[in-house]
Coordinates of C-alpha atoms in Angstrom, one line a residue:
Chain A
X1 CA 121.1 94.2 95.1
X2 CA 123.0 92.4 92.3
X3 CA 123.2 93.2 88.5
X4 CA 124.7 94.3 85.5
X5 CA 125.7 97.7 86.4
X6 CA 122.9 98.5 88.4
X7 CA 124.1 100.7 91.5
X8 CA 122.0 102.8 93.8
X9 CA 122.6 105.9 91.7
X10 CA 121.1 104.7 88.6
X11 CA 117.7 104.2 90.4
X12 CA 116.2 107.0 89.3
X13 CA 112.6 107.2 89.3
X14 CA 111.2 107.6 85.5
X15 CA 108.6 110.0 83.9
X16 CA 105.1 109.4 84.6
X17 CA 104.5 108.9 80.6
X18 CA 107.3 106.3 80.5
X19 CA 105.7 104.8 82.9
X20 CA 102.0 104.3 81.8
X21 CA 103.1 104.5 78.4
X22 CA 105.0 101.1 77.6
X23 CA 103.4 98.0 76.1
X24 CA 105.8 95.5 78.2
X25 CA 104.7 92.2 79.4
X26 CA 105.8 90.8 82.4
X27 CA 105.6 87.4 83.8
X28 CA 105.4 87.2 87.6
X29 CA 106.6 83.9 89.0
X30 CA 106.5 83.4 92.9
X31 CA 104.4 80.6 95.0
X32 CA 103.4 82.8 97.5
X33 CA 99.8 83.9 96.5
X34 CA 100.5 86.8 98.4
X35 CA 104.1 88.2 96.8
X36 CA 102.0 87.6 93.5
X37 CA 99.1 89.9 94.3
X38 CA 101.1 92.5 95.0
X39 CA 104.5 92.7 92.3
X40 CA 100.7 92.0 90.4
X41 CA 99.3 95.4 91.2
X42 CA 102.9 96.8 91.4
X43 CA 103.6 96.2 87.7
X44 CA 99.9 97.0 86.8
X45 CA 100.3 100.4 88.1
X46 CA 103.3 101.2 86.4
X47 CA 101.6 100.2 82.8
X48 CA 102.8 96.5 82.2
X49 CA 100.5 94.0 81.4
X50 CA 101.0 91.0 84.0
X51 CA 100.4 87.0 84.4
X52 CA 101.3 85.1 87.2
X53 CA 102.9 81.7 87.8
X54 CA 102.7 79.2 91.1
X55 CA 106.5 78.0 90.1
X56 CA 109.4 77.8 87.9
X57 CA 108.1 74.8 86.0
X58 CA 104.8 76.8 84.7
X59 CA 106.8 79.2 83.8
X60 CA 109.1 77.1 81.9
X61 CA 106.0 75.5 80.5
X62 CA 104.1 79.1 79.6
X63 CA 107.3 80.1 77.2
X64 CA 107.5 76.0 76.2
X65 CA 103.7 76.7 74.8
X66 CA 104.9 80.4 72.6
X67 CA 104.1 82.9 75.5
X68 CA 106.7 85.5 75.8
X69 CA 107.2 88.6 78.0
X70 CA 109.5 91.6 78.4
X71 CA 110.2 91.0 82.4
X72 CA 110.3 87.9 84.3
X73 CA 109.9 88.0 87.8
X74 CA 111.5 85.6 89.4
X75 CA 111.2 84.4 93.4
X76 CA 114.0 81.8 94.2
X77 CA 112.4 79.3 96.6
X78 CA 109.7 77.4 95.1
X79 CA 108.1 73.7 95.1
X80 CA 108.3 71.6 92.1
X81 CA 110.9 73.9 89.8
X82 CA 113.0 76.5 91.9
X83 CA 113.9 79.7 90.6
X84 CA 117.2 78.8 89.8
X85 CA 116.4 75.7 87.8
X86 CA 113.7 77.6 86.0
X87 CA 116.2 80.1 84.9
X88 CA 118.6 77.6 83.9
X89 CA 116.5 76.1 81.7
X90 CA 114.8 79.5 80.3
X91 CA 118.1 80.7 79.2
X92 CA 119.0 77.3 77.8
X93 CA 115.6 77.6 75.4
X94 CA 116.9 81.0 74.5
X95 CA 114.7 83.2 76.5
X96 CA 116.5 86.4 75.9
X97 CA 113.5 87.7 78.8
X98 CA 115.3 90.2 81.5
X99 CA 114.9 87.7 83.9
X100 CA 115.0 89.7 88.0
X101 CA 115.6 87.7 90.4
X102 CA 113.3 88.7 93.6
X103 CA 114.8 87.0 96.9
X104 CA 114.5 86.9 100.6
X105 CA 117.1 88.3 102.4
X106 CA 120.0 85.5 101.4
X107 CA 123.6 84.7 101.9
X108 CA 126.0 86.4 99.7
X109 CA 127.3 83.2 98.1
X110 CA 123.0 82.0 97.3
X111 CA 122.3 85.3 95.3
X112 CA 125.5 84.6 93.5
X113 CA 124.4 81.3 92.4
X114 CA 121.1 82.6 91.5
X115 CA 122.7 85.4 89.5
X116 CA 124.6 82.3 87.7
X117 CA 121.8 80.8 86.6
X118 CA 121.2 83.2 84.1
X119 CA 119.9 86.7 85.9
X120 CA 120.1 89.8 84.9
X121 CA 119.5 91.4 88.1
X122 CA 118.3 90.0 91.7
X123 CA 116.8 92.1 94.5
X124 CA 115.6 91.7 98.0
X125 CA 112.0 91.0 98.4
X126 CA 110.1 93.3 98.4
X127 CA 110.0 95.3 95.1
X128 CA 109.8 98.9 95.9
X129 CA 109.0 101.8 93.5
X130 CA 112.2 102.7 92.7
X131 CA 113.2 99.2 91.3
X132 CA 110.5 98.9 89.6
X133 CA 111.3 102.5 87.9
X134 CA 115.0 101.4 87.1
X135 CA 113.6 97.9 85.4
X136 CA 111.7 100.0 83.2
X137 CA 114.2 101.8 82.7
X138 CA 116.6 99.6 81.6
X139 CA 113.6 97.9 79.5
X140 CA 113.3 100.8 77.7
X141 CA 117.2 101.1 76.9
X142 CA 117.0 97.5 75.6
X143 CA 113.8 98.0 73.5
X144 CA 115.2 101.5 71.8
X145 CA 118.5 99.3 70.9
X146 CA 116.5 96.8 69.1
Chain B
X1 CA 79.2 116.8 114.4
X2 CA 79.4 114.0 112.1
X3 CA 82.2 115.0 110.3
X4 CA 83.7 115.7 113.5
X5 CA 83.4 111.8 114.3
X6 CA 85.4 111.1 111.0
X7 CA 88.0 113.7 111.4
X8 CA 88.5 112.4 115.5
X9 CA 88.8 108.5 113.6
X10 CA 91.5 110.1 111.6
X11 CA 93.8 110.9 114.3
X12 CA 92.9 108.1 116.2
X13 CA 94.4 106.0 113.2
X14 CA 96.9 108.0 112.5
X15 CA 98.0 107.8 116.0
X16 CA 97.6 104.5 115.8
X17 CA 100.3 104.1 113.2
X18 CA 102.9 106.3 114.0
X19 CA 102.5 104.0 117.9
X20 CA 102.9 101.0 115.1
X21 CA 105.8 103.3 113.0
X22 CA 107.2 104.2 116.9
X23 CA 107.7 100.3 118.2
X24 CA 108.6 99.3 115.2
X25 CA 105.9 97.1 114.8
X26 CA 105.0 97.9 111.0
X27 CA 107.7 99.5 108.8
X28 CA 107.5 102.0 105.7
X29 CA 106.8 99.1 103.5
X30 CA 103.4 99.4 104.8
X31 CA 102.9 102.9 103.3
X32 CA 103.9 101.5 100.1
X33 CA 101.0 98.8 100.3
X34 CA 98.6 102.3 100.8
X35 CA 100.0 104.0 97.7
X36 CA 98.9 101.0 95.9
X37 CA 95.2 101.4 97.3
X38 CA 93.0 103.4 94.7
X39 CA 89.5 103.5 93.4
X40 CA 90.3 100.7 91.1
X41 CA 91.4 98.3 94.1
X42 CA 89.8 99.9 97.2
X43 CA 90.1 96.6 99.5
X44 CA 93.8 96.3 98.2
X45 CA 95.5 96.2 101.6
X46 CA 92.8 94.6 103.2
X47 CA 93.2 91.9 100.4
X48 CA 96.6 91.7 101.0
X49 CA 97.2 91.9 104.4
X50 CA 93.9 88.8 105.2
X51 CA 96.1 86.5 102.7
X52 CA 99.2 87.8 105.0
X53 CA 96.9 86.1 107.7
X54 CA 95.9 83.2 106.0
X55 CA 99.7 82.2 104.9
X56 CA 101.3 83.1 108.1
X57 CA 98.9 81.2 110.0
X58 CA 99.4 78.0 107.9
X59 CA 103.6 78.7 108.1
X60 CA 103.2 79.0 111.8
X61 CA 101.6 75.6 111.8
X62 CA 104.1 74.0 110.0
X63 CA 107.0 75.5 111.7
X64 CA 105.6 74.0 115.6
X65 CA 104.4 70.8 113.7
X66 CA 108.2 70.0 112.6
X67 CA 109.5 71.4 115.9
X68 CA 107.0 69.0 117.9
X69 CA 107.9 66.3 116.0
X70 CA 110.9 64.2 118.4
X71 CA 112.5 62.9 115.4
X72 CA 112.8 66.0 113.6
X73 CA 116.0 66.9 111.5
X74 CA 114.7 68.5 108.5
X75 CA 116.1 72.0 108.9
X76 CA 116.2 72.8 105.0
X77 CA 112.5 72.3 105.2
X78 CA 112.5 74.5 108.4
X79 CA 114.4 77.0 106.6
X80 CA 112.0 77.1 103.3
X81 CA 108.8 77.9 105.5
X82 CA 111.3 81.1 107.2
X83 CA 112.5 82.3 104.1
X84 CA 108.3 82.7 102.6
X85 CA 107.5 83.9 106.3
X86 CA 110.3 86.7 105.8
X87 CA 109.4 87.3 102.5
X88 CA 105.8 87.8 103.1
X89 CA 106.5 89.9 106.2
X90 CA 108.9 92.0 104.3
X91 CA 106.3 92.7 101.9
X92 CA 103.6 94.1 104.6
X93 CA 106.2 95.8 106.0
X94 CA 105.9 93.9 109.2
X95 CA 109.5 94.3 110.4
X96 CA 109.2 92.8 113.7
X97 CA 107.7 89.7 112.4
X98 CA 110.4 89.6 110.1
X99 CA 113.4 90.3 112.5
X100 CA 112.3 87.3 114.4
X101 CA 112.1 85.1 111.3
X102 CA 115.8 85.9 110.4
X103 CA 117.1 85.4 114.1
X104 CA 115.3 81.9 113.7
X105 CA 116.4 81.0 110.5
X106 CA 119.6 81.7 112.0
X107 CA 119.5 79.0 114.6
X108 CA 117.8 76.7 111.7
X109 CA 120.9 77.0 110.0
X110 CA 123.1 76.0 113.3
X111 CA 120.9 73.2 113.6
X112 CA 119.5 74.8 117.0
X113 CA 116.9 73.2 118.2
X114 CA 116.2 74.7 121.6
X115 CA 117.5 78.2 119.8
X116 CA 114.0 77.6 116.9
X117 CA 111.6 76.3 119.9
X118 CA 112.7 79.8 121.4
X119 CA 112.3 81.7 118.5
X120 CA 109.2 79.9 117.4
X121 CA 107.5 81.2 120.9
X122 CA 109.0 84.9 119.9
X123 CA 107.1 84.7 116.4
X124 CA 103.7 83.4 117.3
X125 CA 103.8 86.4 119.9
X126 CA 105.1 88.8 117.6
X127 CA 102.7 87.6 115.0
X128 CA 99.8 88.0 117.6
X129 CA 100.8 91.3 118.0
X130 CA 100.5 92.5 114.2
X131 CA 97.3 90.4 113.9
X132 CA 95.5 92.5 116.7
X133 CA 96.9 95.9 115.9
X134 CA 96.2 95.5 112.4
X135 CA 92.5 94.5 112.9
X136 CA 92.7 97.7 115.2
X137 CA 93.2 99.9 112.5
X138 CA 90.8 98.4 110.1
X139 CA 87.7 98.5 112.4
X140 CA 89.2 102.5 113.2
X141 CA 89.5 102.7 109.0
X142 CA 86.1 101.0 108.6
X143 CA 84.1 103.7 111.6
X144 CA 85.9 106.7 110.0
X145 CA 84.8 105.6 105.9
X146 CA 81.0 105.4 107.8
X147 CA 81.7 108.4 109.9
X148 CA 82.5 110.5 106.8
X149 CA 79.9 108.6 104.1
X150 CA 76.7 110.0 107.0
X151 CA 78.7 113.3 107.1
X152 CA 77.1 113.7 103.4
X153 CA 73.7 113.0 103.6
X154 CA 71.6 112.8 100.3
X155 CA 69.3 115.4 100.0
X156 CA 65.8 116.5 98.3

């Protein structure tokens, strides 16, 4: 796991009423039908309202048209935009999004470059409840600063 | 007696998985995919784990169709179909499945060709495997929902 201060000691699981009670949006972008179903359901359950993307250029294209969300998912490996492109080019619209990084198990030195593109955080796929509870988390902390 | 039936279907499936658990055939991921099953989604890892089928099925053709091919040299394509077969697999929590997906992208990124024939053998019987057991404990799942639905007969 890679991020901006995140360790293993700061994943601590939230309250229930955090958890049901937020009004985030999150955007989950993955070509795997499969990998979307489920950090679908995942984020459901913890509250967060949820659409999906094939690849990093609908994505792009979704916040291009005025969409916005809280969390972006994003998987690395994917046909027409890659994760790392679509990142690049979120953060160069000024999506201010906490963009998460989901990956299969990669090299040190590819996470790295995927962290560069703009991350805040990247994790190995898959999502368990604990990282979903520490992104809420930290969502919370950045929505009570603002 | 009935609910006898459904109670004996229990064990069997719970034997089932800790056999599964045991050879480490399915991992805790799996039990994850469970929690997420509810009255809401009731099919949910039945849902999930048929387009786990229907994904791995169509990777595994594309892995022996680049393989087959004499002239083949893509590896980066090779290693683009591994990393959504390890992905996926993670995600079910089939850890065999996956273990053998990261020993063959490992000879995809040496360029081993006789190393990813070998380990493409490995995967199609590691993924016939999972296919079969997990069927197995879907048809147990499926007697022991009908075996405790009679167990409650409606009455007059």
């Amino acid at each position: 796991m890679s991020g901006n201060g995140a360790s293993s000691s700061s994943l601590n699981m939230i309250s229930g009423e955090d958890v049901v009670n937020n009004n985030f949006s999150a955007l989950v972008v993955d070509d795997s039908p499969l990998l979307r179903l489920l950090h679908d359901i995942h984020l459901k359950k913890y509250g967060l309202k949820v659409q999906v993307a094939e690849n990093g250029k609908v994505a792009v294209d979704l916040f291009h048209l005025g969409a916005s969300f809280d969390l972006v998912l994003m998987d690395k490996e994917m046909p027409v935009m890659n994760g790392v492109e679509a990142t690049k080019e979120l953060r160069a619209m000024g999506v201010t999004s906490m963009i998460v990084g989901v990956t299969s198990k990669d090299g040190p030195g590819e996470q790295q470059a995927f962290m560069e593109a703009g991350l805040d955080y990247c994790f190995e796929k898959p999502l368990t409840p604990e990282i979903i509870s520490f992104l809420l988390e930290e969502l919370n902390k950045h929505h009570n600063k603002d | 007696m009935l609910g006898l039936d459904a109670d004996r279907l229990r064990a069997d499936l719970n034997r089932l998985l800790a056999f599964l658990f045991h050879q480490g055939i399915l991992d805790e991921q799996y039990l994850q995919l469970q929690q997420l099953q509810d009255e809401s989604s009731p099919n949910f890892v039945s849902e999930v784990v048929n387009i786990y089928f229907h994904e791995s099925e169509k990777l595994l053709r594309n892995l022996r169709s680049l393989l087959m091919d004499r002239e083949f040299s893509d590896y980066d394509k090779m290693g683009i179909h591994l990393n959504q077969f390890i992905g996926s697999s993670s995600s079910i929590g089939a850890k065999r499945v996956r273990n053998v997906c990261v020993a063959f992208r490992a000879a995809s990124d040496q360029n081993n060709r006789a190393g990813c024939l070998r380990a493409l053998e490995l995967l199609e019987h590691e993924y016939c495997i999972l296919k079969n057991k997990l069927h197995e404990l879907f048809q147990i799942e499926q007697q022991r929902l009908l075996a405790a639905g009679v167990r409650y007969p409606m009455l007059n």
